[in-house]
C-alpha atoms as an extended CHARMM CRD file, in Angstrom:
* protein
*
       163  EXT
         1         1  MET       CA             -8.1410000000      -50.0470000000       -4.3990000000  PROA      1               0.0000000000
         2         2  ILE       CA             -6.1620000000      -51.3350000000       -7.5100000000  PROA      2               0.0000000000
         3         3  THR       CA             -8.0470000000      -50.6360000000      -10.6130000000  PROA      3               0.0000000000
         4         4  GLY       CA            -10.2110000000      -52.9510000000      -11.2880000000  PROA      4               0.0000000000
         5         5  THR       CA            -10.3230000000      -54.6010000000       -8.2780000000  PROA      5               0.0000000000
         6         6  SER       CA            -14.2350000000      -54.8850000000       -6.7130000000  PROA      6               0.0000000000
         7         7  PRO       CA            -15.3210000000      -54.2520000000       -3.5900000000  PROA      7               0.0000000000
         8         8  SER       CA            -16.2020000000      -57.9080000000       -2.9170000000  PROA      8               0.0000000000
         9         9  GLN       CA            -12.4190000000      -59.1220000000       -3.8660000000  PROA      9               0.0000000000
        10        10  VAL       CA            -11.0490000000      -56.4570000000       -1.6480000000  PROA      10              0.0000000000
        11        11  LEU       CA            -12.9200000000      -57.8740000000        1.0420000000  PROA      11              0.0000000000
        12        12  GLU       CA            -11.7120000000      -61.3360000000        0.4470000000  PROA      12              0.0000000000
        13        13  ASP       CA             -8.2470000000      -59.9010000000        0.2060000000  PROA      13              0.0000000000
        14        14  VAL       CA             -8.2510000000      -58.3380000000        3.3060000000  PROA      14              0.0000000000
        15        15  ASN       CA            -10.1210000000      -61.2590000000        5.0170000000  PROA      15              0.0000000000
        16        16  ASN       CA             -7.5080000000      -63.5250000000        4.3480000000  PROA      16              0.0000000000
        17        17  VAL       CA             -4.6870000000      -61.1190000000        5.6310000000  PROA      17              0.0000000000
        18        18  ILE       CA             -6.4850000000      -60.6400000000        8.4970000000  PROA      18              0.0000000000
        19        19  CYS       CA             -7.1510000000      -64.2300000000        9.2130000000  PROA      19              0.0000000000
        20        20  VAL       CA             -3.4890000000      -65.3180000000        8.7440000000  PROA      20              0.0000000000
        21        21  ASN       CA             -2.4530000000      -63.3530000000       12.4090000000  PROA      21              0.0000000000
        22        22  ASN       CA             -5.9340000000      -63.1240000000       13.6200000000  PROA      22              0.0000000000
        23        23  HSD       CA             -4.3480000000      -64.9160000000       16.9460000000  PROA      23              0.0000000000
        24        24  GLU       CA             -6.7960000000      -63.2090000000       19.1550000000  PROA      24              0.0000000000
        25        25  LYS       CA             -9.8810000000      -64.0640000000       17.0990000000  PROA      25              0.0000000000
        26        26  MET       CA            -10.9570000000      -60.5620000000       16.5720000000  PROA      26              0.0000000000
        27        27  PHE       CA            -13.3000000000      -59.2430000000       13.6720000000  PROA      27              0.0000000000
        28        28  VAL       CA            -15.0220000000      -56.4480000000       12.3940000000  PROA      28              0.0000000000
        29        29  THR       CA            -17.5310000000      -55.6160000000        9.4210000000  PROA      29              0.0000000000
        30        30  VAL       CA            -17.3210000000      -53.7570000000        6.7140000000  PROA      30              0.0000000000
        31        31  TRP       CA            -19.5070000000      -51.8780000000        4.2210000000  PROA      31              0.0000000000
        32        32  LEU       CA            -17.4620000000      -51.1210000000        0.9780000000  PROA      32              0.0000000000
        33        33  GLY       CA            -18.6570000000      -49.0840000000       -1.5590000000  PROA      33              0.0000000000
        34        34  VAL       CA            -17.1340000000      -47.7690000000       -4.5200000000  PROA      34              0.0000000000
        35        35  LEU       CA            -18.9370000000      -44.8670000000       -6.8830000000  PROA      35              0.0000000000
        36        36  ASP       CA            -18.1340000000      -43.6830000000      -10.0700000000  PROA      36              0.0000000000
        37        37  VAL       CA            -18.8500000000      -40.2410000000      -10.5700000000  PROA      37              0.0000000000
        38        38  LYS       CA            -19.3860000000      -40.5460000000      -14.0170000000  PROA      38              0.0000000000
        39        39  THR       CA            -22.3870000000      -42.8620000000      -14.1660000000  PROA      39              0.0000000000
        40        40  GLY       CA            -23.5770000000      -42.6340000000      -10.5700000000  PROA      40              0.0000000000
        41        41  VAL       CA            -23.2690000000      -46.6040000000      -10.0390000000  PROA      41              0.0000000000
        42        42  LEU       CA            -22.1580000000      -47.5380000000       -6.9500000000  PROA      42              0.0000000000
        43        43  THR       CA            -20.4290000000      -51.2110000000       -6.2780000000  PROA      43              0.0000000000
        44        44  ALA       CA            -20.9300000000      -52.2160000000       -2.9610000000  PROA      44              0.0000000000
        45        45  SER       CA            -20.3920000000      -55.1190000000       -0.9640000000  PROA      45              0.0000000000
        46        46  ASN       CA            -21.0430000000      -56.0100000000        2.5070000000  PROA      46              0.0000000000
        47        47  ALA       CA            -19.0060000000      -58.3570000000        5.0510000000  PROA      47              0.0000000000
        48        48  GLY       CA            -21.2790000000      -58.2780000000        8.2330000000  PROA      48              0.0000000000
        49        49  HSD       CA            -22.2640000000      -54.4040000000        8.6340000000  PROA      49              0.0000000000
        50        50  GLU       CA            -25.5270000000      -52.4540000000        8.9880000000  PROA      50              0.0000000000
        51        51  ASN       CA            -27.9350000000      -52.3520000000        6.2360000000  PROA      51              0.0000000000
        52        52  PRO       CA            -26.7430000000      -48.9800000000        4.0940000000  PROA      52              0.0000000000
        53        53  ILE       CA            -29.7720000000      -46.5500000000        3.5400000000  PROA      53              0.0000000000
        54        54  ILE       CA            -30.2830000000      -44.5590000000        0.4900000000  PROA      54              0.0000000000
        55        55  LYS       CA            -32.7560000000      -42.0630000000       -0.5160000000  PROA      55              0.0000000000
        56        56  MET       CA            -33.6140000000      -41.3170000000       -4.5860000000  PROA      56              0.0000000000
        57        57  PRO       CA            -34.6180000000      -37.5570000000       -5.1620000000  PROA      57              0.0000000000
        58        58  GLY       CA            -38.3460000000      -37.0630000000       -4.7720000000  PROA      58              0.0000000000
        59        59  GLU       CA            -38.4210000000      -40.2420000000       -1.9970000000  PROA      59              0.0000000000
        60        60  ASP       CA            -37.9300000000      -40.9420000000        1.2140000000  PROA      60              0.0000000000
        61        61  PHE       CA            -34.8270000000      -42.5350000000        2.5990000000  PROA      61              0.0000000000
        62        62  LYS       CA            -34.9530000000      -46.5700000000        2.2630000000  PROA      62              0.0000000000
        63        63  VAL       CA            -32.9210000000      -49.2270000000        4.2920000000  PROA      63              0.0000000000
        64        64  ILE       CA            -31.2810000000      -51.5970000000        1.5360000000  PROA      64              0.0000000000
        65        65  ASN       CA            -31.4040000000      -54.8030000000        2.0720000000  PROA      65              0.0000000000
        66        66  ASP       CA            -28.2590000000      -56.1040000000        0.9860000000  PROA      66              0.0000000000
        67        67  GLU       CA            -26.6480000000      -59.9800000000        0.8680000000  PROA      67              0.0000000000
        68        68  HSD       CA            -24.2680000000      -59.4720000000        4.0100000000  PROA      68              0.0000000000
        69        69  GLY       CA            -20.9990000000      -61.5500000000        3.5980000000  PROA      69              0.0000000000
        70        70  PHE       CA            -19.3370000000      -62.6550000000        6.7190000000  PROA      70              0.0000000000
        71        71  VAL       CA            -17.2950000000      -60.5990000000        8.8230000000  PROA      71              0.0000000000
        72        72  ILE       CA            -13.4870000000      -59.9440000000        8.4210000000  PROA      72              0.0000000000
        73        73  GLY       CA            -11.1380000000      -61.9350000000       10.4500000000  PROA      73              0.0000000000
        74        74  GLY       CA            -13.6570000000      -64.6600000000       11.0040000000  PROA      74              0.0000000000
        75        75  PHE       CA            -12.6370000000      -67.4900000000        9.0940000000  PROA      75              0.0000000000
        76        76  GLU       CA            -10.2600000000      -67.6650000000        5.6410000000  PROA      76              0.0000000000
        77        77  GLY       CA            -11.4720000000      -68.4420000000        2.2740000000  PROA      77              0.0000000000
        78        78  MET       CA            -14.6160000000      -66.4150000000        2.7940000000  PROA      78              0.0000000000
        79        79  LYS       CA            -16.5460000000      -65.1190000000       -0.8990000000  PROA      79              0.0000000000
        80        80  TYR       CA            -18.2770000000      -61.9460000000       -1.1800000000  PROA      80              0.0000000000
        81        81  THR       CA            -20.7150000000      -60.6350000000       -3.5680000000  PROA      81              0.0000000000
        82        82  ASP       CA            -20.8120000000      -56.9690000000       -5.1930000000  PROA      82              0.0000000000
        83        83  TYR       CA            -23.8880000000      -55.4410000000       -5.6840000000  PROA      83              0.0000000000
        84        84  ASN       CA            -24.6470000000      -52.3420000000       -7.3740000000  PROA      84              0.0000000000
        85        85  ILE       CA            -26.9950000000      -49.1800000000       -6.9700000000  PROA      85              0.0000000000
        86        86  LYS       CA            -27.6020000000      -46.6890000000       -9.3740000000  PROA      86              0.0000000000
        87        87  MET       CA            -27.2200000000      -43.2890000000       -7.8270000000  PROA      87              0.0000000000
        88        88  GLU       CA            -29.0530000000      -40.5850000000       -9.2280000000  PROA      88              0.0000000000
        89        89  PRO       CA            -28.1270000000      -37.1770000000       -9.2570000000  PROA      89              0.0000000000
        90        90  GLY       CA            -29.7810000000      -35.5760000000       -5.8110000000  PROA      90              0.0000000000
        91        91  ALA       CA            -29.5830000000      -39.2340000000       -4.1270000000  PROA      91              0.0000000000
        92        92  ARG       CA            -28.2240000000      -39.1570000000       -0.4560000000  PROA      92              0.0000000000
        93        93  LEU       CA            -26.4380000000      -42.4340000000        0.9880000000  PROA      93              0.0000000000
        94        94  PHE       CA            -25.9470000000      -43.0190000000        4.6100000000  PROA      94              0.0000000000
        95        95  VAL       CA            -23.8890000000      -46.1300000000        6.1630000000  PROA      95              0.0000000000
        96        96  TYR       CA            -23.6000000000      -46.1870000000       10.1490000000  PROA      96              0.0000000000
        97        97  THR       CA            -22.0970000000      -48.4350000000       12.7200000000  PROA      97              0.0000000000
        98        98  ASP       CA            -24.0420000000      -50.6860000000       14.7880000000  PROA      98              0.0000000000
        99        99  GLY       CA            -24.0660000000      -48.3120000000       17.4040000000  PROA      99              0.0000000000
       100       100  VAL       CA            -26.3320000000      -46.1850000000       15.7220000000  PROA      100             0.0000000000
       101       101  PRO       CA            -30.1780000000      -48.5280000000       15.9990000000  PROA      101             0.0000000000
       102       102  GLU       CA            -28.2690000000      -50.2720000000       19.0630000000  PROA      102             0.0000000000
       103       103  ALA       CA            -27.9410000000      -46.9030000000       21.3200000000  PROA      103             0.0000000000
       104       104  THR       CA            -29.8210000000      -47.5490000000       24.4040000000  PROA      104             0.0000000000
       105       105  ASN       CA            -32.1710000000      -45.3060000000       26.7830000000  PROA      105             0.0000000000
       106       106  ALA       CA            -32.2980000000      -45.3630000000       30.6000000000  PROA      106             0.0000000000
       107       107  ASP       CA            -35.6320000000      -48.1520000000       29.8930000000  PROA      107             0.0000000000
       108       108  GLU       CA            -32.6760000000      -50.2810000000       28.0670000000  PROA      108             0.0000000000
       109       109  LYS       CA            -35.2700000000      -50.1300000000       24.4970000000  PROA      109             0.0000000000
       110       110  LEU       CA            -32.8810000000      -49.9070000000       21.7480000000  PROA      110             0.0000000000
       111       111  PHE       CA            -33.2720000000      -46.7280000000       18.9320000000  PROA      111             0.0000000000
       112       112  GLY       CA            -33.5510000000      -49.3830000000       16.5330000000  PROA      112             0.0000000000
       113       113  MET       CA            -34.2010000000      -49.4100000000       12.8740000000  PROA      113             0.0000000000
       114       114  GLU       CA            -37.4750000000      -47.4250000000       12.5860000000  PROA      114             0.0000000000
       115       115  ARG       CA            -36.5610000000      -44.6770000000       14.4420000000  PROA      115             0.0000000000
       116       116  THR       CA            -33.1140000000      -44.3470000000       12.5290000000  PROA      116             0.0000000000
       117       117  VAL       CA            -35.1070000000      -44.2480000000        8.7120000000  PROA      117             0.0000000000
       118       118  GLU       CA            -38.0040000000      -41.5780000000       10.6600000000  PROA      118             0.0000000000
       119       119  ALA       CA            -34.5880000000      -39.3790000000       11.7230000000  PROA      119             0.0000000000
       120       120  LEU       CA            -33.1450000000      -39.3990000000        8.3480000000  PROA      120             0.0000000000
       121       121  ASN       CA            -36.4110000000      -38.8490000000        6.9650000000  PROA      121             0.0000000000
       122       122  SER       CA            -37.0860000000      -35.8120000000        9.2380000000  PROA      122             0.0000000000
       123       123  CYS       CA            -34.1880000000      -33.9470000000        7.1610000000  PROA      123             0.0000000000
       124       124  LYS       CA            -34.4220000000      -35.8960000000        3.9850000000  PROA      124             0.0000000000
       125       125  ASP       CA            -33.5610000000      -32.9200000000        2.1030000000  PROA      125             0.0000000000
       126       126  GLY       CA            -31.0190000000      -31.2750000000        3.4170000000  PROA      126             0.0000000000
       127       127  ASN       CA            -27.2540000000      -31.6720000000        2.5180000000  PROA      127             0.0000000000
       128       128  PRO       CA            -25.6270000000      -34.5250000000        4.5640000000  PROA      128             0.0000000000
       129       129  THR       CA            -24.1580000000      -32.3230000000        7.3510000000  PROA      129             0.0000000000
       130       130  ASP       CA            -27.8490000000      -31.3780000000        8.2100000000  PROA      130             0.0000000000
       131       131  ILE       CA            -28.6110000000      -35.0750000000        7.8470000000  PROA      131             0.0000000000
       132       132  LEU       CA            -26.0030000000      -36.3600000000       10.0270000000  PROA      132             0.0000000000
       133       133  THR       CA            -26.6650000000      -33.7280000000       12.7380000000  PROA      133             0.0000000000
       134       134  ALA       CA            -30.4930000000      -34.5140000000       12.8400000000  PROA      134             0.0000000000
       135       135  VAL       CA            -29.6240000000      -38.0650000000       13.3990000000  PROA      135             0.0000000000
       136       136  ASP       CA            -27.5310000000      -37.6300000000       15.9840000000  PROA      136             0.0000000000
       137       137  LYS       CA            -29.4340000000      -34.7790000000       17.7430000000  PROA      137             0.0000000000
       138       138  HSD       CA            -32.4380000000      -38.1470000000       17.5650000000  PROA      138             0.0000000000
       139       139  ILE       CA            -30.1770000000      -40.5750000000       19.2850000000  PROA      139             0.0000000000
       140       140  THR       CA            -29.2160000000      -37.7010000000       21.8990000000  PROA      140             0.0000000000
       141       141  ASP       CA            -32.9370000000      -37.2370000000       22.7770000000  PROA      141             0.0000000000
       142       142  PHE       CA            -33.8980000000      -40.3380000000       22.6890000000  PROA      142             0.0000000000
       143       143  VAL       CA            -30.7940000000      -41.6180000000       25.0930000000  PROA      143             0.0000000000
       144       144  GLY       CA            -30.8010000000      -39.0060000000       27.5170000000  PROA      144             0.0000000000
       145       145  LYS       CA            -28.1800000000      -39.4900000000       30.2080000000  PROA      145             0.0000000000
       146       146  ALA       CA            -28.0710000000      -43.2480000000       29.4740000000  PROA      146             0.0000000000
       147       147  GLU       CA            -24.3910000000      -44.4470000000       28.8640000000  PROA      147             0.0000000000
       148       148  GLN       CA            -23.2940000000      -45.9810000000       26.1760000000  PROA      148             0.0000000000
       149       149  PHE       CA            -21.1930000000      -48.5490000000       25.4620000000  PROA      149             0.0000000000
       150       150  ASP       CA            -20.5770000000      -48.6190000000       21.3070000000  PROA      150             0.0000000000
       151       151  ASP       CA            -19.1530000000      -46.6330000000       18.9440000000  PROA      151             0.0000000000
       152       152  LEU       CA            -21.6250000000      -44.4690000000       17.0120000000  PROA      152             0.0000000000
       153       153  THR       CA            -20.5820000000      -43.3630000000       13.6710000000  PROA      153             0.0000000000
       154       154  MET       CA            -22.1250000000      -42.1130000000       10.6270000000  PROA      154             0.0000000000
       155       155  LEU       CA            -21.2180000000      -41.3690000000        7.1280000000  PROA      155             0.0000000000
       156       156  CYS       CA            -23.9920000000      -39.7030000000        4.1280000000  PROA      156             0.0000000000
       157       157  ILE       CA            -22.8340000000      -38.5540000000        0.8430000000  PROA      157             0.0000000000
       158       158  GLU       CA            -24.8190000000      -37.1430000000       -1.7120000000  PROA      158             0.0000000000
       159       159  TYR       CA            -24.6920000000      -37.3810000000       -5.6200000000  PROA      159             0.0000000000
       160       160  TYR       CA            -24.5220000000      -34.8730000000       -7.3840000000  PROA      160             0.0000000000
       161       161  GLY       CA            -23.9240000000      -35.9180000000      -11.1400000000  PROA      161             0.0000000000
       162       162  ILE       CA            -22.0620000000      -35.0630000000      -13.6850000000  PROA      162             0.0000000000
       163       163  GLU       CA            -22.9360000000      -31.3450000000      -15.2850000000  PROA      163             0.0000000000
């Protein structure tokens, strides 16, 4: 990333480049966040991606209902919006693809956002690896042997702050 370039500008630039040669009309969702490790300020922008989920110290995980821009590759000239989250030391951020809430069991029921947040909170004070393992186990137990048709990608980070 070029210094001084905001996440929204990066998404706008990438969208325009992809749209120029997107003969197949493919698109992608993107959530892009840049964390200033000195201040804890996370600047983010969303291009049609799932809502991030955050846990502040001493609290539960909560969905951030951020403003979604349009998907990358949909239309040239799209504009995206930045927003800031102040991460406190010990805060955890969870981002994921739609394969998480859309994981489907044999009865064709979706895992959903409520179960996703419950799975996160079942291990809310664990480290990021423990949290990801817990969410994966909840999903695996829920879907059983039902075949899945989407990727299931998750990322969890913890902000430690500056000592």
